[in-house]
PDB file of C-alpha atoms in Angstrom:
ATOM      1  CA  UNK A   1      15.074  22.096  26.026  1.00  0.00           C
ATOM      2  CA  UNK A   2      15.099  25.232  25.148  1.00  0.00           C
ATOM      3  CA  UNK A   3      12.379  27.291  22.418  1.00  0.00           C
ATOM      4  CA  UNK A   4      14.438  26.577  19.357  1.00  0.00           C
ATOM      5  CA  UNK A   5      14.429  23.230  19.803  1.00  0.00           C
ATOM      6  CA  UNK A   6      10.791  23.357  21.111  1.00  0.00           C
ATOM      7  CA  UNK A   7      10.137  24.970  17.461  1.00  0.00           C
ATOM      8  CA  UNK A   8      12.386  22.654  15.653  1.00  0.00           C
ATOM      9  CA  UNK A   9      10.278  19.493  17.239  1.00  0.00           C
ATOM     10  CA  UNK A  10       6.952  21.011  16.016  1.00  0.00           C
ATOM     11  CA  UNK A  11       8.167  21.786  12.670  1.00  0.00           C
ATOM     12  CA  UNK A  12       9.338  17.853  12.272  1.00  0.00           C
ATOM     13  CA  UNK A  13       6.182  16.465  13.595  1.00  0.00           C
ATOM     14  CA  UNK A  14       3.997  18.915  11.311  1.00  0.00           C
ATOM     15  CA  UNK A  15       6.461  17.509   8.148  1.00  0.00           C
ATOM     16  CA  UNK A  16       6.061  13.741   9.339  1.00  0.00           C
ATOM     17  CA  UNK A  17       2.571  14.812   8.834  1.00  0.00           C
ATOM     18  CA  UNK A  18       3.172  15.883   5.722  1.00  0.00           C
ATOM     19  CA  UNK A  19       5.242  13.328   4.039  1.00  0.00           C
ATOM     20  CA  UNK A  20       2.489  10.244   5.605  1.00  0.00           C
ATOM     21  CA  UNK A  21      -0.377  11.851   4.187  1.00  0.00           C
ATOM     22  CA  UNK A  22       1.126  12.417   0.836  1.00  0.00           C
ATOM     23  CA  UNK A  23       2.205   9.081   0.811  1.00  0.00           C
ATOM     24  CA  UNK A  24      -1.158   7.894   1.656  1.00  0.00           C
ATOM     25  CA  UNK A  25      -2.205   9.746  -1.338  1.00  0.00           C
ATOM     26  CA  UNK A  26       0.125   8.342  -3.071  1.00  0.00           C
ATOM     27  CA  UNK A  27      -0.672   4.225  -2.120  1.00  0.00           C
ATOM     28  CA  UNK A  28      -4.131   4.795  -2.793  1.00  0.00           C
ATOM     29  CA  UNK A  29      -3.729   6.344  -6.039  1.00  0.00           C
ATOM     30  CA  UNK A  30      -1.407   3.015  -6.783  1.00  0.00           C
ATOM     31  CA  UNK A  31      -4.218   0.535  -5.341  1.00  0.00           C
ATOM     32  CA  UNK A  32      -6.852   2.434  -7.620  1.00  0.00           C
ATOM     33  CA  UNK A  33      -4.933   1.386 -11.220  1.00  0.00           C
ATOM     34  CA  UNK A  34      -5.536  -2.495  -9.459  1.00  0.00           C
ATOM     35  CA  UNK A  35      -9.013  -4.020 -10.916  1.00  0.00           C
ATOM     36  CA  UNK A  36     -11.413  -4.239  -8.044  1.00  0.00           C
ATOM     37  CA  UNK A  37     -10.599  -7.910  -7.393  1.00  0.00           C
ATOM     38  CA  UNK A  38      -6.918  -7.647  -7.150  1.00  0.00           C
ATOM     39  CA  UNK A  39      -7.260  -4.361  -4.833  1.00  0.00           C
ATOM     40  CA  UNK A  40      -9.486  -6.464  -2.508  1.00  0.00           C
ATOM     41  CA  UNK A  41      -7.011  -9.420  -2.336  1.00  0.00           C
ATOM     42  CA  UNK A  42      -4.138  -6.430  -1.780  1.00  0.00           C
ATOM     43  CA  UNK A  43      -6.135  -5.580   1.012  1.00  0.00           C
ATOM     44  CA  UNK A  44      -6.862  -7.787   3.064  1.00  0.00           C
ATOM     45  CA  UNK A  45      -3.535  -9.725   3.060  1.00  0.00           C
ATOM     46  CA  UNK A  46      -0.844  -6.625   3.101  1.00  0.00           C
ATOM     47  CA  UNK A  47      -3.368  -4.335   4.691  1.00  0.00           C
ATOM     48  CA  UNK A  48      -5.745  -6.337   7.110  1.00  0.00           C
ATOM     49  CA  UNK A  49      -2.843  -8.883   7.242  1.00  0.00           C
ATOM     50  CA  UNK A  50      -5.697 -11.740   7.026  1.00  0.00           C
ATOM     51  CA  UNK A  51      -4.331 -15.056   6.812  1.00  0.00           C
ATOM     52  CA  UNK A  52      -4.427 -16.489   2.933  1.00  0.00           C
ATOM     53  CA  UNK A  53      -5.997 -19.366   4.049  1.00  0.00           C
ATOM     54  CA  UNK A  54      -9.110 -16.914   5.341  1.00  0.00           C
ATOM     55  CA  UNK A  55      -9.109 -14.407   2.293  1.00  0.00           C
ATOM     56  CA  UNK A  56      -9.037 -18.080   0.269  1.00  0.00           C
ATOM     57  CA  UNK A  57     -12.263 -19.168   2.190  1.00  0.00           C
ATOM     58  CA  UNK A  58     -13.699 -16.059   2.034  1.00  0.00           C
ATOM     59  CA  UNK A  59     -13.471 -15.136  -1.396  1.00  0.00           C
ATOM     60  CA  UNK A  60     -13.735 -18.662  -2.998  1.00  0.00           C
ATOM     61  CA  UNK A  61     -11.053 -18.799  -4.354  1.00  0.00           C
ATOM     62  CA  UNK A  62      -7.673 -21.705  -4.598  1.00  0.00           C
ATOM     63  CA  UNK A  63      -4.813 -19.748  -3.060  1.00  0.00           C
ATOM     64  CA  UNK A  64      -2.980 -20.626  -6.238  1.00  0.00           C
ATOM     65  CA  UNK A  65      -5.320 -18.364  -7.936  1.00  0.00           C
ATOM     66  CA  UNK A  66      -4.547 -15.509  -5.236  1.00  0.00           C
ATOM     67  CA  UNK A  67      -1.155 -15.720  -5.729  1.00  0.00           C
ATOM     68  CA  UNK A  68      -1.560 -15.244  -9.413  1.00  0.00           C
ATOM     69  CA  UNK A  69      -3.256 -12.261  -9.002  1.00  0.00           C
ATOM     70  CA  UNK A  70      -1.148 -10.848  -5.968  1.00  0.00           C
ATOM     71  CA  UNK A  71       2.295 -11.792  -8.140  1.00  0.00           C
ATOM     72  CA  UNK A  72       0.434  -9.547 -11.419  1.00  0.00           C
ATOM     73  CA  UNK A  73      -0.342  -6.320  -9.234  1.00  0.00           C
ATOM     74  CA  UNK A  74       2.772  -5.976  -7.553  1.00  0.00           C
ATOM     75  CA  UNK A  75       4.429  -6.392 -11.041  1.00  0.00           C
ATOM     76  CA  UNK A  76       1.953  -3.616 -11.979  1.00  0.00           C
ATOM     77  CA  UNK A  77       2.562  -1.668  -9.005  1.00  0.00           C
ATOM     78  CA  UNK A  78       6.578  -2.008  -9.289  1.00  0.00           C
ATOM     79  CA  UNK A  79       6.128  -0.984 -12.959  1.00  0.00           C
ATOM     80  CA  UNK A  80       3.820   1.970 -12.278  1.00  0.00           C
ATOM     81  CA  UNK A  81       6.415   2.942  -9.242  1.00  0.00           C
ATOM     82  CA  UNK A  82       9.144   2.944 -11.818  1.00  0.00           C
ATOM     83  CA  UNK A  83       7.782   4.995 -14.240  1.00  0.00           C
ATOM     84  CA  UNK A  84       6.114   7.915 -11.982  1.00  0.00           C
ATOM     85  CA  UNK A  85       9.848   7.563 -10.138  1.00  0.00           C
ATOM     86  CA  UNK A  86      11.786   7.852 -13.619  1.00  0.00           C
ATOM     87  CA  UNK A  87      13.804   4.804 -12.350  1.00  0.00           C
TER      88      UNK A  87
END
């Protein structure tokens, strides 16, 4: 391997950087517009991966119910995408 490509490795790794942390930005901006209960339910099944049955016992509430609220936000979410996207 030679300097160039030496260079050309940094310079991709420094982007990849780049590009996750604005994305990060990004998510979390999108998870803020959620109301605090929906966030938390986002949360700890997409982002903890917790098991429904566990956020269920932990937050009281019938799965049904979660589902509602997980099927609104990513409606939200897919809206809000589209519309910061122009899509």
């Amino acid at each position: 391997m030679d300097i160039d490509d030496t260079v050309i490795v940094k310079e991709d790794r420094i982007l990849a950087r780049m590009i996750e942390r604005e994305l990060s930005e990004e998510v979390e901006m999108m998870l803020d517009s959620l109301k605090p209960v929906d966030r938390e339910l986002f949360m700890k099944l997409y982002v903890q991966e917790q098991p429904m049955e566990q956020v269920s016992r932990e937050t009281g509430m019938k799965q049904e119910v979660i589902y509602n609220h997980l099927s609104r936000s990513k409606r939200k979410l897919r809206r809000q995408f589209r519309i910061e996207r122009g899509v």
